[in-house]
Tab-separated table of C-alpha atoms and ligand atoms in Angstrom:
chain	number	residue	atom	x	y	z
O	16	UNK	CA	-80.097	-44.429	-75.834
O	17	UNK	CA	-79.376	-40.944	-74.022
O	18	UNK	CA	-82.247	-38.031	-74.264
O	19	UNK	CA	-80.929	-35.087	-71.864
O	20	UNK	CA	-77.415	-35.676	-73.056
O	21	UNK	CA	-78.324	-36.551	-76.777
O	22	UNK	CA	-77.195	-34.305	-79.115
O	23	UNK	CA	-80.247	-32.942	-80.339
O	24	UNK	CA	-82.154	-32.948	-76.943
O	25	UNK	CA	-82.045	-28.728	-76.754
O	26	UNK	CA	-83.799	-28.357	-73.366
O	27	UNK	CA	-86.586	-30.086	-74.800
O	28	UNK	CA	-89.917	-29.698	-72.302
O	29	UNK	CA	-91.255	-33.321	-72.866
O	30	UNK	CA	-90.915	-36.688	-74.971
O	31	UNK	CA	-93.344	-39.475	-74.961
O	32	UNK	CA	-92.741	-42.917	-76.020
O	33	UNK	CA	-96.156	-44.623	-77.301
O	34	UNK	CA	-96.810	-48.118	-77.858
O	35	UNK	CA	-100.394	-50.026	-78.921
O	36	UNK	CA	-99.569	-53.579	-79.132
O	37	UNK	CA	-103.220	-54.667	-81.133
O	38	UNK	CA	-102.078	-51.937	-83.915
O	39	UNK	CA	-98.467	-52.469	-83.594
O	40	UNK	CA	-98.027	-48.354	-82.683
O	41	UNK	CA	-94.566	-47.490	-82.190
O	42	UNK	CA	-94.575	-43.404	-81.717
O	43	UNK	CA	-92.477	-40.434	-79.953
O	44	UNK	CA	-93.678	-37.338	-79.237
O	45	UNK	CA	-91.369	-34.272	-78.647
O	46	UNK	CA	-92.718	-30.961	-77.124
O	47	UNK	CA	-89.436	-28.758	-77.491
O	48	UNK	CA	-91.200	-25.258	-76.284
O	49	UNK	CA	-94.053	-24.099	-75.389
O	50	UNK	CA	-93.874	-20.378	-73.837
O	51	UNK	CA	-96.401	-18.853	-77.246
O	52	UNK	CA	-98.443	-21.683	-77.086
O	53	UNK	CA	-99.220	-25.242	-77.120
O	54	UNK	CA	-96.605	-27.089	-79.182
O	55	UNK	CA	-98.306	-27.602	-83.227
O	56	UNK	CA	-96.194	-30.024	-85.461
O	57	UNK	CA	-96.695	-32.951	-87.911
O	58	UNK	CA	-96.664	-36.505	-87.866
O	59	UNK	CA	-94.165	-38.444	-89.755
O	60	UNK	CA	-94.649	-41.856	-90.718
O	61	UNK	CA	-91.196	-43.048	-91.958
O	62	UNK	CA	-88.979	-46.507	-92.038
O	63	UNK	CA	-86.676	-46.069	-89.452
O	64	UNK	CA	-83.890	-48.572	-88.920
O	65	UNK	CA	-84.666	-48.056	-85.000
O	66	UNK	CA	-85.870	-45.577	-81.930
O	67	UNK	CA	-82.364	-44.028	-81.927
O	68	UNK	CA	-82.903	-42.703	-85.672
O	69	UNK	CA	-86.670	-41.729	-84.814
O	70	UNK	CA	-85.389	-40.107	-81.339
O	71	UNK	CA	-82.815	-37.819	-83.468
O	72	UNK	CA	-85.538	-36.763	-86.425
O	73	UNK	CA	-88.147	-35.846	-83.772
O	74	UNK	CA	-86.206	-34.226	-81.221
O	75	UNK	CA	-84.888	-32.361	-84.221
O	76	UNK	CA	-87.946	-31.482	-86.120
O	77	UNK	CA	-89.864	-30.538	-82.865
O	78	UNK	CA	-87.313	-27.724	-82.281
O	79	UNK	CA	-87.223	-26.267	-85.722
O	80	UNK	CA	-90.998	-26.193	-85.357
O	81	UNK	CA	-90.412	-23.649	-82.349
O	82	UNK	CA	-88.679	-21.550	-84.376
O	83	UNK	CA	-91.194	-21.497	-87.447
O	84	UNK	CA	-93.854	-20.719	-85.098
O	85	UNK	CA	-91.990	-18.108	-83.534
O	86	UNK	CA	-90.902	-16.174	-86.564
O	87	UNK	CA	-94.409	-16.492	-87.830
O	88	UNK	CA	-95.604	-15.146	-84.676
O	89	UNK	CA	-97.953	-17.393	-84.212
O	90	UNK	CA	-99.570	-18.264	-80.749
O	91	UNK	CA	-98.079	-21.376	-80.616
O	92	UNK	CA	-94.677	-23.547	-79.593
O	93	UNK	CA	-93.351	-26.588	-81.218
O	94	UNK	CA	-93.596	-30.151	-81.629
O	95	UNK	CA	-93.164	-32.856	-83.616
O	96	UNK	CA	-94.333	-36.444	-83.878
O	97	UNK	CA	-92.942	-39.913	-85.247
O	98	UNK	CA	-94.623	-43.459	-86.189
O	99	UNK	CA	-91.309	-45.855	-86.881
O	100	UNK	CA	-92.964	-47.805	-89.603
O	101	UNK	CA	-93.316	-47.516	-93.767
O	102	UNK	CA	-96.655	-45.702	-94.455
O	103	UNK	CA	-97.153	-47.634	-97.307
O	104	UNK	CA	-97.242	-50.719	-95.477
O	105	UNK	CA	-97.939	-50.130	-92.099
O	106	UNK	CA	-100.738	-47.621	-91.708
O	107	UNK	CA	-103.820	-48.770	-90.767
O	108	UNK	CA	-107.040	-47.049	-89.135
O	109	UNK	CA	-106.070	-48.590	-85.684
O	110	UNK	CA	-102.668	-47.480	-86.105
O	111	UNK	CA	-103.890	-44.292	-86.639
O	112	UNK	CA	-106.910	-44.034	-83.800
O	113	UNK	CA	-103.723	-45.350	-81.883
O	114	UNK	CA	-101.739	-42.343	-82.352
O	115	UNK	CA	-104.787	-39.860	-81.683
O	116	UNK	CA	-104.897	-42.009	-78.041
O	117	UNK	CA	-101.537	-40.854	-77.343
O	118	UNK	CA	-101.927	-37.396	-78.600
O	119	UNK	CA	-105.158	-37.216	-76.532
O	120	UNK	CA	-102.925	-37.611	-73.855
O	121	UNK	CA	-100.778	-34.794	-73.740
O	122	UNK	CA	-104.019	-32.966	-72.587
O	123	UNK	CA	-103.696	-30.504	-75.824
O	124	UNK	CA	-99.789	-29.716	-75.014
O	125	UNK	CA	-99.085	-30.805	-78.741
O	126	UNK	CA	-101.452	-30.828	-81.415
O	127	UNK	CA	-100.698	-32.954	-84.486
O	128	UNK	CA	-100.727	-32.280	-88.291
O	129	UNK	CA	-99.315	-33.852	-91.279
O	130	UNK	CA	-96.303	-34.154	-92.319
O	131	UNK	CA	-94.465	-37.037	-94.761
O	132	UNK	CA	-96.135	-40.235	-94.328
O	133	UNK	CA	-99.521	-38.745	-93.151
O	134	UNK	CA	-102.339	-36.938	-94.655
O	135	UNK	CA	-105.803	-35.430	-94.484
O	136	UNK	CA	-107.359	-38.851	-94.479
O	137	UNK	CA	-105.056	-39.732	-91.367
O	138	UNK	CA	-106.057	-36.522	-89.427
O	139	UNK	CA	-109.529	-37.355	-89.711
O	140	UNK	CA	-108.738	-40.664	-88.337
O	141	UNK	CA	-107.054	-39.332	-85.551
O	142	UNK	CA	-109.714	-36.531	-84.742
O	143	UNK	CA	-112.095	-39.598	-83.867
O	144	UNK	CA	-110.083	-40.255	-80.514
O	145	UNK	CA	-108.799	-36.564	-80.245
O	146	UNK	CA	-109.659	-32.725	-80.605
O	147	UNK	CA	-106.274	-31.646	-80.919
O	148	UNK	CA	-105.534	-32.206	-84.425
O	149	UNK	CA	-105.484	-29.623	-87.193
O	150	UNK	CA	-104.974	-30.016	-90.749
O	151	UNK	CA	-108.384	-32.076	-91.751
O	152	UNK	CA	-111.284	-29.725	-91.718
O	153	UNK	CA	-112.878	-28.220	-94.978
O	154	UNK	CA	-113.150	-24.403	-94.796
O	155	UNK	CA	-112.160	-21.385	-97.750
O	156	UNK	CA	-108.139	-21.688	-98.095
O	157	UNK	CA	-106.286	-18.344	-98.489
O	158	UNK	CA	-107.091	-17.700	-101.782
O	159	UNK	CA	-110.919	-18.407	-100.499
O	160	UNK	CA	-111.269	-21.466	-102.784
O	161	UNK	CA	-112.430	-24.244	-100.400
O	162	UNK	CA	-109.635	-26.262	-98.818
O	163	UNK	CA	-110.106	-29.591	-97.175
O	164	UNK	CA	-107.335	-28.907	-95.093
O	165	UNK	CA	-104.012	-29.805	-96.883
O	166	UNK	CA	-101.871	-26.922	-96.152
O	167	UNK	CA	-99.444	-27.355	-99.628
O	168	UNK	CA	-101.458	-24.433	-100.954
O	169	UNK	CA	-100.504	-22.415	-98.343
O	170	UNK	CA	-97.194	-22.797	-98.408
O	171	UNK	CA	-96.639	-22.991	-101.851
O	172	UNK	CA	-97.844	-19.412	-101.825
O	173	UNK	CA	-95.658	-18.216	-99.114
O	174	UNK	CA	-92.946	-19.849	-100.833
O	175	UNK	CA	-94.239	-17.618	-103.540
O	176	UNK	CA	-94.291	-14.740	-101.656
O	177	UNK	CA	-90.920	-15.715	-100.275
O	178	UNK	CA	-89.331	-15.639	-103.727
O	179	UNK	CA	-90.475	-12.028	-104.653
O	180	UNK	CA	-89.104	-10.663	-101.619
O	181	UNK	CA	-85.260	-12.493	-102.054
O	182	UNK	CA	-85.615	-10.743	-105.668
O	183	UNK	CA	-86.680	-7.950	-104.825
O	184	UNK	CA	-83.406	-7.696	-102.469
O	185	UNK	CA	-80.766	-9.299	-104.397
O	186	UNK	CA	-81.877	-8.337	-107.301
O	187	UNK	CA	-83.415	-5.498	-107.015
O	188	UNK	CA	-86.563	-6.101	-109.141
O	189	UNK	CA	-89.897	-6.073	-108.176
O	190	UNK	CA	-91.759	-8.012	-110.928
O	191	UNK	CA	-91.050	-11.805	-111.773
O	192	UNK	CA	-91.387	-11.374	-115.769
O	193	UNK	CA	-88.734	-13.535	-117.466
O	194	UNK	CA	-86.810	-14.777	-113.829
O	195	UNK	CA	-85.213	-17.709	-114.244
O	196	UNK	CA	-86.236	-20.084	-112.018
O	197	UNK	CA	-85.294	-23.770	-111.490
O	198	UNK	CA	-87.968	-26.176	-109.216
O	199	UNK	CA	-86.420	-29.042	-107.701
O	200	UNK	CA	-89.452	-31.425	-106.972
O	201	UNK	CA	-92.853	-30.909	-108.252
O	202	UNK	CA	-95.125	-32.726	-105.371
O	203	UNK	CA	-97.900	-31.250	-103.467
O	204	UNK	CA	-95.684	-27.882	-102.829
O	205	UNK	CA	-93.527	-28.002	-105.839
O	206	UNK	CA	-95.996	-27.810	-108.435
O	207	UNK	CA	-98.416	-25.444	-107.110
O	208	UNK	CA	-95.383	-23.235	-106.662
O	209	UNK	CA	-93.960	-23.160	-110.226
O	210	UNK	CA	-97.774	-22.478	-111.160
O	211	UNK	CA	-97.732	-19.867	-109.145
O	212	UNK	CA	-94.559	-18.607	-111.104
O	213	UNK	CA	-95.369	-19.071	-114.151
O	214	UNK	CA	-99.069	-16.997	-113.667
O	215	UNK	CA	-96.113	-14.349	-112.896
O	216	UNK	CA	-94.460	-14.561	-116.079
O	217	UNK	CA	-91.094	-16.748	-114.748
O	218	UNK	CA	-89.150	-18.844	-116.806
O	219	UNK	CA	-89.132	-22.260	-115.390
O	220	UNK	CA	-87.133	-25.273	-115.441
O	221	UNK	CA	-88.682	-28.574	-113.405
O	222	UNK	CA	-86.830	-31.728	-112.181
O	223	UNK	CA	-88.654	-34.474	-110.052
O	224	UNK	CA	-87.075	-37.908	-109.425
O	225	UNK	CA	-90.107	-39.172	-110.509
O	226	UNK	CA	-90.192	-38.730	-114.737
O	227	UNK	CA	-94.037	-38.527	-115.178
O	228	UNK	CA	-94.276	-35.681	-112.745
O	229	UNK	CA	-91.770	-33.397	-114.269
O	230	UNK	CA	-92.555	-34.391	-117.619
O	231	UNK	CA	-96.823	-33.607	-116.633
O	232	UNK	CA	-95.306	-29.935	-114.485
O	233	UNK	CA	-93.306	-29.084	-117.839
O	234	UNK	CA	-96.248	-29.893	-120.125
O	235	UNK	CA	-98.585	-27.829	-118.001
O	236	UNK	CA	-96.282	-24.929	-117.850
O	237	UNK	CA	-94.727	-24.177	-120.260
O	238	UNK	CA	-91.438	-25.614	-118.436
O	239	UNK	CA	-88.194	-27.636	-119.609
O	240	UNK	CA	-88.335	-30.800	-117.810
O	241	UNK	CA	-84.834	-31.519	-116.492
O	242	UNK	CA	-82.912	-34.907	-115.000
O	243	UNK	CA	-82.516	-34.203	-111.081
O	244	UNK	CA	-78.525	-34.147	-111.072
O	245	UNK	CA	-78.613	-31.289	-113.285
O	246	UNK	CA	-80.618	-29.440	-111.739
O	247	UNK	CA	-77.906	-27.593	-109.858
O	248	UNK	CA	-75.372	-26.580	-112.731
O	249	UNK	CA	-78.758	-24.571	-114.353
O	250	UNK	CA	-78.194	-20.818	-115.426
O	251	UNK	CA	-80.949	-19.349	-113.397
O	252	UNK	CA	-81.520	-16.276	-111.059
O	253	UNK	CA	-83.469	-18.379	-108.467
O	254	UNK	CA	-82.919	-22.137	-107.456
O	255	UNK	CA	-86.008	-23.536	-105.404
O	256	UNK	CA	-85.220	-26.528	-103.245
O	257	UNK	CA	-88.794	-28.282	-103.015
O	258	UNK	CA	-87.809	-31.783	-102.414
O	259	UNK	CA	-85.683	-32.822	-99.862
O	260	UNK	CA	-83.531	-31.665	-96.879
O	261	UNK	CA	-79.571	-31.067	-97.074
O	262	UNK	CA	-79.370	-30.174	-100.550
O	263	UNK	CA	-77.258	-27.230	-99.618
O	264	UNK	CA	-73.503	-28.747	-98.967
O	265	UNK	CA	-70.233	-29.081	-99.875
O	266	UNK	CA	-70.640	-30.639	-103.440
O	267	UNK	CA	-73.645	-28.376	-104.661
O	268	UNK	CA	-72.461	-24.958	-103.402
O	269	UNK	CA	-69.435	-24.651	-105.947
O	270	UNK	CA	-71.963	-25.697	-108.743
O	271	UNK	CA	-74.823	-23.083	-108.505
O	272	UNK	CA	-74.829	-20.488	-110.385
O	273	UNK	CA	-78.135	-19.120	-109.007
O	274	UNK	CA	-78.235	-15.981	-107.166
O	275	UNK	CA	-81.169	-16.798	-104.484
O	276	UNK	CA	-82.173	-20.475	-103.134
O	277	UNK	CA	-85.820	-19.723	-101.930
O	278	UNK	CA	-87.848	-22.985	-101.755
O	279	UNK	CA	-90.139	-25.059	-99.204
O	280	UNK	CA	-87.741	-28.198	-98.475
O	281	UNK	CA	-87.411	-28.258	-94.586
O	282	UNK	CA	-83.664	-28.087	-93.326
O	283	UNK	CA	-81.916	-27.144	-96.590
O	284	UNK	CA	-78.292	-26.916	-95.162
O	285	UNK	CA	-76.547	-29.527	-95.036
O	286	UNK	CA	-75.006	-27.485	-92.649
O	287	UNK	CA	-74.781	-24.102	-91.036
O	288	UNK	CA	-71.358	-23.496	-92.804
O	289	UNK	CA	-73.385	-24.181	-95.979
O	290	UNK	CA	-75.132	-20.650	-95.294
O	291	UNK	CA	-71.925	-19.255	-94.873
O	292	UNK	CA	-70.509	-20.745	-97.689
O	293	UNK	CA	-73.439	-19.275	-99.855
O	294	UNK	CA	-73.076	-15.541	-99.036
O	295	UNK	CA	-69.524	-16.017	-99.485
O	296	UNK	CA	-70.471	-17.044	-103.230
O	297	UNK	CA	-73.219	-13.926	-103.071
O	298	UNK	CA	-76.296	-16.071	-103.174
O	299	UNK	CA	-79.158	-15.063	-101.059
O	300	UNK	CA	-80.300	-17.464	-98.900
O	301	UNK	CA	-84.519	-17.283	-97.685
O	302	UNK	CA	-83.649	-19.926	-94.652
O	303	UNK	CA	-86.293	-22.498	-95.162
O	304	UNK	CA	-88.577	-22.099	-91.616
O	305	UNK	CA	-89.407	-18.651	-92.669
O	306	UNK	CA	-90.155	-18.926	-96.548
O	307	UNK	CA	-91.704	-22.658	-95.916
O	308	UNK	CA	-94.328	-21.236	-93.067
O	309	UNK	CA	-97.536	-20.836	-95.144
O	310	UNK	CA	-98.624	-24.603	-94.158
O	311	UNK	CA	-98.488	-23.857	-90.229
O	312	UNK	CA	-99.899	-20.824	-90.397
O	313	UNK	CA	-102.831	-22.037	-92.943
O	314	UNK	CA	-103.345	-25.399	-90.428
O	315	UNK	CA	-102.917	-22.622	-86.944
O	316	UNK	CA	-106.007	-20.819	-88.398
O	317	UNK	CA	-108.172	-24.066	-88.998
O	318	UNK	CA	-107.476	-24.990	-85.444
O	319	UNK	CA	-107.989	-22.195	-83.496
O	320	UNK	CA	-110.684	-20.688	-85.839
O	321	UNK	CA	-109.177	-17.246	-86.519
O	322	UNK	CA	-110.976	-15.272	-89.167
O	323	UNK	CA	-109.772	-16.830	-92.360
O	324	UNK	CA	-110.152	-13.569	-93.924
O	325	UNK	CA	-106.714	-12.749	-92.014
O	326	UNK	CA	-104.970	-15.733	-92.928
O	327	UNK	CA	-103.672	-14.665	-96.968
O	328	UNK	CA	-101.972	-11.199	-95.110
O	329	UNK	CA	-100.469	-13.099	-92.499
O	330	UNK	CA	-98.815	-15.621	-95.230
O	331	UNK	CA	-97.560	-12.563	-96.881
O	332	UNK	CA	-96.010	-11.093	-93.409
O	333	UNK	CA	-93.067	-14.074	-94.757
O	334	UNK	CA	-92.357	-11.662	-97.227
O	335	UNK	CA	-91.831	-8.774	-94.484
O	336	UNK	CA	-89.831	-11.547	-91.861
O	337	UNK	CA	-87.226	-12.257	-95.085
O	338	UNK	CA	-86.667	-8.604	-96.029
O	339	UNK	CA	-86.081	-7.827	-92.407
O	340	UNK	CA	-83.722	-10.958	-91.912
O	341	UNK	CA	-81.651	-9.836	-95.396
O	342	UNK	CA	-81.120	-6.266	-94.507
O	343	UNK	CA	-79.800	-7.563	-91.271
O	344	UNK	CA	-77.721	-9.554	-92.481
O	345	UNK	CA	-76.432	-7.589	-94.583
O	346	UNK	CA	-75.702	-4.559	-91.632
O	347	UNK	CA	-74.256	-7.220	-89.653
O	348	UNK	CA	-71.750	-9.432	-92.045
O	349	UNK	CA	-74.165	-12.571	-90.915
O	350	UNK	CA	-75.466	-15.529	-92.635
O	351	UNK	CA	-79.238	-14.884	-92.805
O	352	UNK	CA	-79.750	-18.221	-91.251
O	353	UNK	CA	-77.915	-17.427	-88.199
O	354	UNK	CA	-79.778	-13.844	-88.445
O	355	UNK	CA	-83.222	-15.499	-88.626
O	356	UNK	CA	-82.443	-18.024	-85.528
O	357	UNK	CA	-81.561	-14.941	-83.622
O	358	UNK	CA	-84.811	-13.036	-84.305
O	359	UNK	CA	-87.256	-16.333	-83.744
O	360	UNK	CA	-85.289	-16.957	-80.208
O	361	UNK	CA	-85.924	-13.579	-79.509
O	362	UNK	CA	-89.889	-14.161	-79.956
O	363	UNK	CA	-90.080	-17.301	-78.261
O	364	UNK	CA	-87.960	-16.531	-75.178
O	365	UNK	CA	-90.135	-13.227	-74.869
O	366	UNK	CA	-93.198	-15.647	-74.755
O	367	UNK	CA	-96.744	-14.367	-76.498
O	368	UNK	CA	-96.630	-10.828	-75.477
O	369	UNK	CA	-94.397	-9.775	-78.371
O	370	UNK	CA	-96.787	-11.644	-80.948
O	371	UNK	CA	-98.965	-9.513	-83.760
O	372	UNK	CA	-101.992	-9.610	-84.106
O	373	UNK	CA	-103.181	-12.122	-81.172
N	28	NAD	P1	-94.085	-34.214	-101.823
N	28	NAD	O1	-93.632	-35.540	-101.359
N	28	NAD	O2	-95.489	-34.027	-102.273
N	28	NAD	O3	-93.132	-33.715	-103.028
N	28	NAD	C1	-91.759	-33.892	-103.058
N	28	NAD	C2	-91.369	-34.174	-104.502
N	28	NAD	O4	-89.956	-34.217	-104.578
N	28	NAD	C3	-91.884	-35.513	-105.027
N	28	NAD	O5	-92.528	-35.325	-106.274
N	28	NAD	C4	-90.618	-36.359	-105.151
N	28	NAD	O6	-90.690	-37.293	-106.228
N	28	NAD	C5	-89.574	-35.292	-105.419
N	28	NAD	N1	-88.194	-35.676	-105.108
N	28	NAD	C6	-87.733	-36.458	-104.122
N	28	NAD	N2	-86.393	-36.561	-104.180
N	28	NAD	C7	-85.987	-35.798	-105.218
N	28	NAD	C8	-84.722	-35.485	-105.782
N	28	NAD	N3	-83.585	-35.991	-105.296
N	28	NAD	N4	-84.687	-34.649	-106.849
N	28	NAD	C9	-85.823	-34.150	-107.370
N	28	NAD	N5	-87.050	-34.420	-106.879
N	28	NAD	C10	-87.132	-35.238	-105.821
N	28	NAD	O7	-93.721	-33.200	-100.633
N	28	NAD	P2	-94.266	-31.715	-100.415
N	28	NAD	O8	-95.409	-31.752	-99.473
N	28	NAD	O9	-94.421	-31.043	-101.742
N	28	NAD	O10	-93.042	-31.063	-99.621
N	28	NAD	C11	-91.847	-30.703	-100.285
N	28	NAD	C12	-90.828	-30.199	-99.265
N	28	NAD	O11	-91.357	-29.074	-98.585
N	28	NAD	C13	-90.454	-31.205	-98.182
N	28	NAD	O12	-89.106	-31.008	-97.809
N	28	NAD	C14	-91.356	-30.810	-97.032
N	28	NAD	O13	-90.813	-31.189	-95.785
N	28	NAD	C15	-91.375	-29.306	-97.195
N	28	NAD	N6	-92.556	-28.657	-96.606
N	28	NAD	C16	-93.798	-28.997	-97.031
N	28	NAD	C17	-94.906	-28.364	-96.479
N	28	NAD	C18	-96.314	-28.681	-96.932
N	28	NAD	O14	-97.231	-27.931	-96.606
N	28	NAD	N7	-96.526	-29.739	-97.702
N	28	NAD	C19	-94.740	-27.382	-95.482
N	28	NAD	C20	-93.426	-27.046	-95.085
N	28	NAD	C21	-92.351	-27.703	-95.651
């Protein structure tokens, strides 16, 4: 197994193997930059056939965290974290107390979140053998409703956000009444975003592989429950990936007949060509780091105790960071992925003095 030659490694600062025998902890931890700050990312807990696949997914994930962080313009870097091992069968409380060792570690370099696999109940775990962990403490969400420290609300309502401002460009309206919008996955983000859409008067359409969850979002909503493969061949203004990565490639392109994909699934594109391929087809793309950033943001407050009462207009600055990247984009005859990588470089490379607001 190679790391500085690896085809993901992208001048990486730092990556930690961990190992706890008693609990059976395998872990990695990637620290890919941190010039704005120390390096905030989640843990994953997922089955991986070996370290090789967990190596690639972390060093991976810890970089695109850079870049959310960045374009956010938050005080932090980015980081990510891995447990090889099936959450539903592996996790214990001494796997977990494990983990915070090895975070503990790193001397506050990376602090830890959740991510698939992990939750609030895990954080607080973890918290008992380290302070730098964020994403477990109760305290008013951005709405002011208490949170216990999830951030799905969050981002579900920059995804929100995210959604009027791709409309708003492409097609040039400013109010969501009657949009056509199709949710792909109705989980913890999912869900709270089509509710969040349908408050706004959008027409909805839900698929989930899971049957009782899209037939429970379409009940609640006022939606049309669909099966997942046809999800993509919908009539709809706005297609809102909310499940998975890479559902942007070669065999859905030709089939959407959306004119924006706007939703909270991490690492969309199958492919950069894929974001070519969509402006070729005249679909706005809202690259995922910058519409999907309300959960980093929400779980950057907790931890370093800014005044909550910022924390709903800073979610909303996604809305400012998209309309910049389209008209950009536009001027320049770029994918707005490509665009949006540019401008998040240019705000990590610069280091903290070019954030807002901090
Ligand atoms: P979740 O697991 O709660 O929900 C995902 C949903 O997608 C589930 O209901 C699942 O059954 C469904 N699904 C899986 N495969 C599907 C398929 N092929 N077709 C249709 N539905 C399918 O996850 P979540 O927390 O809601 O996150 C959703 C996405 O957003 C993920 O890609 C995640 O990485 C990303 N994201 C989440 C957050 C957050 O705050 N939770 C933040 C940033 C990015």
């Amino acid at each position: 197994m190679k790391l500085f030659t690896h085809p993901e490694f992208a001048g990486h600062e730092q990556v930690v193997f961990g190992h706890d025998e008693a609990s059976g902890l395998r872990a990695i931890i990637a620290v890919h930059n941190t010039h704005r700050g120390p390096a905030l990312g989640g843990l994953r807990m997922w089955p991986y056939a070996d370290e090789g696949e967990a190596l690639t997914d972390v060093l991976r994930l810890a970089r695109g965290m850079t870049y959310k962080s960045a374009m956010a313009e938050l005080p932090l870097g980015g980081g990510k974290s891995v447990i090889i091992g099936d959450p539903r069968r592996d996790k214990s409380e001494a796997l977990m107390e494990a983990m915070g060792r090895l975070v503990d570690g790193l001397g506050g370099r990376y602090i830890v979140a959740e991510d698939s696999g992990t939750t609030v109940t895990d954080m607080r775990v973890i918290a008992r053998r380290t302070r730098h962990v964020a994403g477990r403490r109760e305290r008013p969400g951005y709405d002011g409703r208490p949170s216990d420290g999830d951030p799905s609300p969050a981002t579900a309502y920059g995804v929100f956000v995210g959604i009027r401002a791709a409309v708003a460009h492409r097609l040039g309206r400013s109010d969501l009444e009657g949009l056509r919008v199709a949710v792909q996955g109705v989980g913890s983000v999912g869900r709270r975003l089509a509710a969040h859409l349908a408050a706004a008067g959008a027409r909805l359409w839900v698929t989930d592989i899971d049957p009782e969850r899209r037939g429970q979002a379409a009940e609640t909503l006022g939606a049309e429950a669909v099966p997942p493969e046809a999800v993509y061949d919908l009539d709809v203004d706005v297609f809102a990936p909310c499940a998975l990565g890479a559902v942007i490639n070669d065999a859905t392109v030709p089939r959407l007949r959306a004119k924006v994909v706007a939703g909270a699934a991490n690492n969309q594109l199958a492919a950069p060509r894929h974001g070519e391929a969509l402006a070729r087809r005249g679909i706005l793309y809202a690259p995922d780091y910058v519409i999907n950033a309300g959960g980093v943001i929400d779980v950057c407050y907790e931890h370093l105790g800014l005044d909550p009462a910022g924390l709903r207009a800073h979610i909303e600055r996604i809305g400012d960071n998209l309309a910049e990247i389209f008209r950009r984009a536009e001027r320049e005859g770029r994918p707005t992925a490509w665009v949006a990588d540019r401008i998040a470089e240019s705000r990590f490379a610069a280091g903290l003095h070019r954030a807002a607001g901090f």
